[in-house]
């Protein structure tokens, strides 16, 4: 009887742990980024002779849509990149550029990611776009039903990937207006494959008000 009680208790504890793992109780809460924080981030181009510049150059004149990629080789990230790239014709009509930042360069990972992403990609070596408070999802992600649903959705969509590079620091998507218009959309990935709604991105992009130079105002 004692062994049965111990076994039943263990099963009950496991069931409670599984249940809690599928709530947001143990998820770290994202800290919203201030515009000034994003503006001061150092980014680097991925050319043979890289150039370092402040991130505000990306959106200073026309605003921008920016994807902070969790891991270029991840098939979930490639799925989200393809979703955002499907918006590019409409973003081009609005005059809003599409960019991505990655936190590392591992072998050919960025180059292999480019077929899925139709915008320029830059290196955020200090991982600032993943802050101000970096959030990680470790192995708990693999017991979350939402993550398995996301796996199945991306796999069914024909996406594949690899295990190269760091993939626990969660990414996100930003829509930033020009000048001091501010952050119009900030989507923080809460679990693996928690991708942004493309309609929300487009809606935020339509609210962008391009900067008008002094000569144009005259």
Short mmCIF file of C-alpha atoms in Angstrom, two decimals:
data_model
loop_
_atom_site.label_atom_id
_atom_site.label_comp_id
_atom_site.label_asym_id
_atom_site.label_seq_id
_atom_site.Cartn_x
_atom_site.Cartn_y
_atom_site.Cartn_z
CA UNK A 1 0.00 0.00 0.00
CA UNK A 2 2.88 2.32 0.88
CA UNK A 3 4.49 1.89 -2.54
CA UNK A 4 1.18 2.59 -4.25
CA UNK A 5 0.82 5.78 -2.21
CA UNK A 6 4.33 6.90 -3.11
CA UNK A 7 3.70 6.13 -6.79
CA UNK A 8 0.37 7.97 -6.78
CA UNK A 9 1.99 10.93 -5.05
CA UNK A 10 4.79 11.06 -7.62
CA UNK A 11 2.31 10.92 -10.48
CA UNK A 12 0.23 13.67 -8.86
CA UNK A 13 3.30 15.86 -8.35
CA UNK A 14 4.36 15.32 -11.97
CA UNK A 15 0.87 16.21 -13.17
CA UNK A 16 0.86 19.43 -11.13
CA UNK A 17 4.34 20.34 -12.42
CA UNK A 18 3.23 19.71 -16.01
CA UNK A 19 0.13 21.82 -15.47
CA UNK A 20 2.11 24.72 -13.99
CA UNK A 21 4.69 24.50 -16.78
CA UNK A 22 1.87 25.18 -19.24
CA UNK A 23 0.77 28.36 -17.49
CA UNK A 24 2.58 31.70 -17.46
CA UNK A 25 3.42 31.40 -13.74
CA UNK A 26 7.10 30.59 -14.27
CA UNK A 27 7.62 32.73 -17.37
CA UNK A 28 9.85 35.77 -16.87
CA UNK A 29 7.93 38.97 -17.54
CA UNK A 30 9.36 41.14 -20.33
CA UNK A 31 10.52 44.66 -19.53
CA UNK A 32 9.43 47.15 -22.17
CA UNK A 33 12.25 48.90 -24.00
CA UNK A 34 12.40 52.69 -24.03
CA UNK A 35 13.10 54.41 -27.34
CA UNK A 36 16.28 55.92 -25.88
CA UNK A 37 17.48 52.43 -24.96
CA UNK A 38 16.99 51.13 -28.51
CA UNK A 39 18.51 54.24 -30.12
CA UNK A 40 21.82 53.76 -28.32
CA UNK A 41 22.36 50.10 -29.31
CA UNK A 42 25.53 49.41 -31.30
CA UNK A 43 24.93 47.33 -34.42
CA UNK A 44 27.44 45.98 -36.91
CA UNK A 45 27.02 45.29 -40.61
CA UNK A 46 27.88 41.80 -41.86
CA UNK A 47 30.08 42.90 -44.73
CA UNK A 48 33.73 41.92 -45.18
CA UNK A 49 34.64 45.33 -43.74
CA UNK A 50 31.96 45.74 -41.06
CA UNK A 51 30.71 49.14 -39.99
CA UNK A 52 29.47 49.84 -36.47
CA UNK A 53 26.59 52.28 -36.08
CA UNK A 54 23.82 53.26 -33.69
CA UNK A 55 20.54 51.42 -34.15
CA UNK A 56 18.56 54.66 -34.50
CA UNK A 57 19.92 54.92 -38.05
CA UNK A 58 17.56 52.09 -38.99
CA UNK A 59 14.39 54.09 -38.30
CA UNK A 60 15.53 57.72 -38.12
CA UNK A 61 13.84 58.84 -41.36
CA UNK A 62 11.16 56.32 -42.33
CA UNK A 63 10.65 54.13 -39.29
CA UNK A 64 11.34 50.39 -39.46
CA UNK A 65 10.16 46.88 -38.70
CA UNK A 66 12.89 44.98 -36.86
CA UNK A 67 13.02 41.29 -35.98
CA UNK A 68 15.31 40.24 -33.12
CA UNK A 69 16.05 36.69 -34.22
CA UNK A 70 16.36 34.11 -31.45
CA UNK A 71 18.43 31.75 -33.61
CA UNK A 72 18.81 31.88 -37.42
CA UNK A 73 18.95 28.09 -37.72
CA UNK A 74 15.73 27.59 -35.76
CA UNK A 75 12.86 26.47 -38.00
CA UNK A 76 10.41 28.45 -35.86
CA UNK A 77 12.44 31.64 -36.40
CA UNK A 78 12.60 30.92 -40.11
CA UNK A 79 8.82 30.58 -40.16
CA UNK A 80 8.38 33.98 -38.50
CA UNK A 81 10.95 35.52 -40.84
CA UNK A 82 8.98 34.23 -43.83
CA UNK A 83 5.76 35.67 -42.36
CA UNK A 84 7.37 39.09 -41.98
CA UNK A 85 8.89 38.87 -45.45
CA UNK A 86 5.42 38.28 -46.90
CA UNK A 87 4.60 41.82 -45.73
CA UNK A 88 7.52 43.38 -47.61
CA UNK A 89 5.57 44.46 -50.74
CA UNK A 90 3.11 46.35 -48.52
CA UNK A 91 5.88 47.73 -46.32
CA UNK A 92 7.66 48.94 -49.47
CA UNK A 93 4.48 50.76 -50.51
CA UNK A 94 4.47 52.47 -47.12
CA UNK A 95 8.17 53.26 -47.43
CA UNK A 96 8.96 51.29 -44.26
CA UNK A 97 12.11 49.10 -44.33
CA UNK A 98 12.35 45.60 -42.88
CA UNK A 99 15.43 44.62 -40.86
CA UNK A 100 16.63 41.83 -38.58
CA UNK A 101 19.28 41.60 -35.89
CA UNK A 102 21.10 38.47 -34.79
CA UNK A 103 23.15 38.01 -31.63
CA UNK A 104 25.94 35.89 -33.11
CA UNK A 105 27.49 34.72 -36.35
CA UNK A 106 27.93 30.95 -36.40
CA UNK A 107 29.43 29.55 -39.58
CA UNK A 108 26.87 29.98 -42.41
CA UNK A 109 23.80 30.42 -40.18
CA UNK A 110 23.04 34.01 -41.20
CA UNK A 111 23.58 33.27 -44.88
CA UNK A 112 21.31 30.22 -44.62
CA UNK A 113 18.67 32.39 -42.92
CA UNK A 114 18.58 34.97 -45.72
CA UNK A 115 16.31 32.98 -48.10
CA UNK A 116 13.60 33.26 -45.42
CA UNK A 117 14.14 36.94 -44.60
CA UNK A 118 13.84 39.64 -47.26
CA UNK A 119 15.57 42.47 -45.43
CA UNK A 120 19.02 43.52 -44.25
CA UNK A 121 20.50 41.71 -41.25
CA UNK A 122 22.83 43.20 -38.64
CA UNK A 123 24.80 41.88 -35.67
CA UNK A 124 23.79 42.90 -32.14
CA UNK A 125 26.81 41.46 -30.40
CA UNK A 126 25.83 42.86 -26.99
CA UNK A 127 22.33 41.34 -27.32
CA UNK A 128 20.69 44.66 -26.43
CA UNK A 129 17.65 44.11 -28.67
CA UNK A 130 16.93 41.08 -26.49
CA UNK A 131 16.73 43.28 -23.38
CA UNK A 132 16.60 45.48 -21.39
CA UNK A 133 15.98 42.35 -19.33
CA UNK A 134 17.08 39.28 -21.25
CA UNK A 135 14.66 36.40 -20.89
CA UNK A 136 15.48 32.76 -21.41
CA UNK A 137 13.38 29.70 -21.94
CA UNK A 138 15.31 26.58 -21.08
CA UNK A 139 14.14 22.98 -21.12
CA UNK A 140 10.75 23.91 -19.66
CA UNK A 141 9.89 24.93 -23.20
CA UNK A 142 9.83 21.31 -24.28
CA UNK A 143 6.98 20.40 -21.94
CA UNK A 144 4.76 23.31 -22.99
CA UNK A 145 1.87 22.29 -25.23
CA UNK A 146 2.00 25.65 -27.01
CA UNK A 147 5.59 25.02 -28.04
CA UNK A 148 4.73 21.59 -29.43
CA UNK A 149 1.83 23.12 -31.33
CA UNK A 150 4.26 25.70 -32.75
CA UNK A 151 6.69 22.92 -33.72
CA UNK A 152 3.92 21.08 -35.57
CA UNK A 153 2.69 24.26 -37.30
CA UNK A 154 6.16 25.17 -38.61
CA UNK A 155 6.98 21.58 -39.57
CA UNK A 156 3.65 21.29 -41.42
CA UNK A 157 4.50 24.50 -43.24
CA UNK A 158 7.63 22.88 -44.66
CA UNK A 159 10.18 24.66 -42.47
CA UNK A 160 13.31 22.92 -41.27
CA UNK A 161 16.40 23.96 -39.35
CA UNK A 162 19.32 22.86 -37.21
CA UNK A 163 20.66 23.14 -33.66
CA UNK A 164 23.57 25.51 -34.34
CA UNK A 165 24.03 28.50 -32.04
CA UNK A 166 22.47 29.88 -28.86
CA UNK A 167 18.68 29.51 -28.87
CA UNK A 168 17.47 30.04 -25.31
CA UNK A 169 17.46 33.86 -25.21
CA UNK A 170 14.03 34.87 -26.48
CA UNK A 171 13.62 37.28 -29.37
CA UNK A 172 10.94 39.65 -30.56
CA UNK A 173 9.69 42.10 -33.17
CA UNK A 174 9.60 45.90 -33.04
CA UNK A 175 7.89 48.53 -35.16
CA UNK A 176 9.55 51.88 -34.53
CA UNK A 177 8.47 55.25 -35.87
CA UNK A 178 10.93 57.85 -37.22
CA UNK A 179 12.49 60.52 -35.06
CA UNK A 180 10.80 60.57 -31.68
CA UNK A 181 7.49 58.98 -32.75
CA UNK A 182 8.45 56.05 -30.57
CA UNK A 183 7.89 52.31 -30.41
CA UNK A 184 4.58 51.51 -32.10
CA UNK A 185 4.68 47.75 -31.52
CA UNK A 186 6.83 45.61 -29.23
CA UNK A 187 6.24 41.87 -29.43
CA UNK A 188 8.27 39.77 -27.01
CA UNK A 189 8.46 36.04 -27.66
CA UNK A 190 7.07 34.34 -24.53
CA UNK A 191 7.92 30.79 -25.63
CA UNK A 192 9.60 29.08 -28.57
CA UNK A 193 7.62 29.87 -31.72
CA UNK A 194 5.45 32.61 -30.20
CA UNK A 195 5.51 34.66 -33.37
CA UNK A 196 4.12 38.13 -33.95
CA UNK A 197 0.78 38.64 -35.68
CA UNK A 198 1.59 39.98 -39.19
CA UNK A 199 -1.64 42.02 -39.19
CA UNK A 200 -0.50 43.81 -36.02
CA UNK A 201 2.84 44.61 -37.68
CA UNK A 202 1.12 46.04 -40.74
CA UNK A 203 -1.31 48.04 -38.63
CA UNK A 204 1.59 49.56 -36.64
CA UNK A 205 3.53 50.28 -39.85
CA UNK A 206 0.56 52.21 -41.25
CA UNK A 207 0.75 54.51 -38.21
CA UNK A 208 4.30 55.54 -39.05
CA UNK A 209 4.64 59.21 -39.95
CA UNK A 210 7.77 59.75 -42.09
CA UNK A 211 10.02 62.62 -41.06
CA UNK A 212 9.75 65.75 -43.20
CA UNK A 213 12.95 67.69 -43.77
CA UNK A 214 13.09 71.45 -43.27
CA UNK A 215 13.50 72.04 -47.02
CA UNK A 216 10.35 70.00 -47.76
CA UNK A 217 8.31 72.03 -45.28
CA UNK A 218 9.08 75.31 -47.10
#
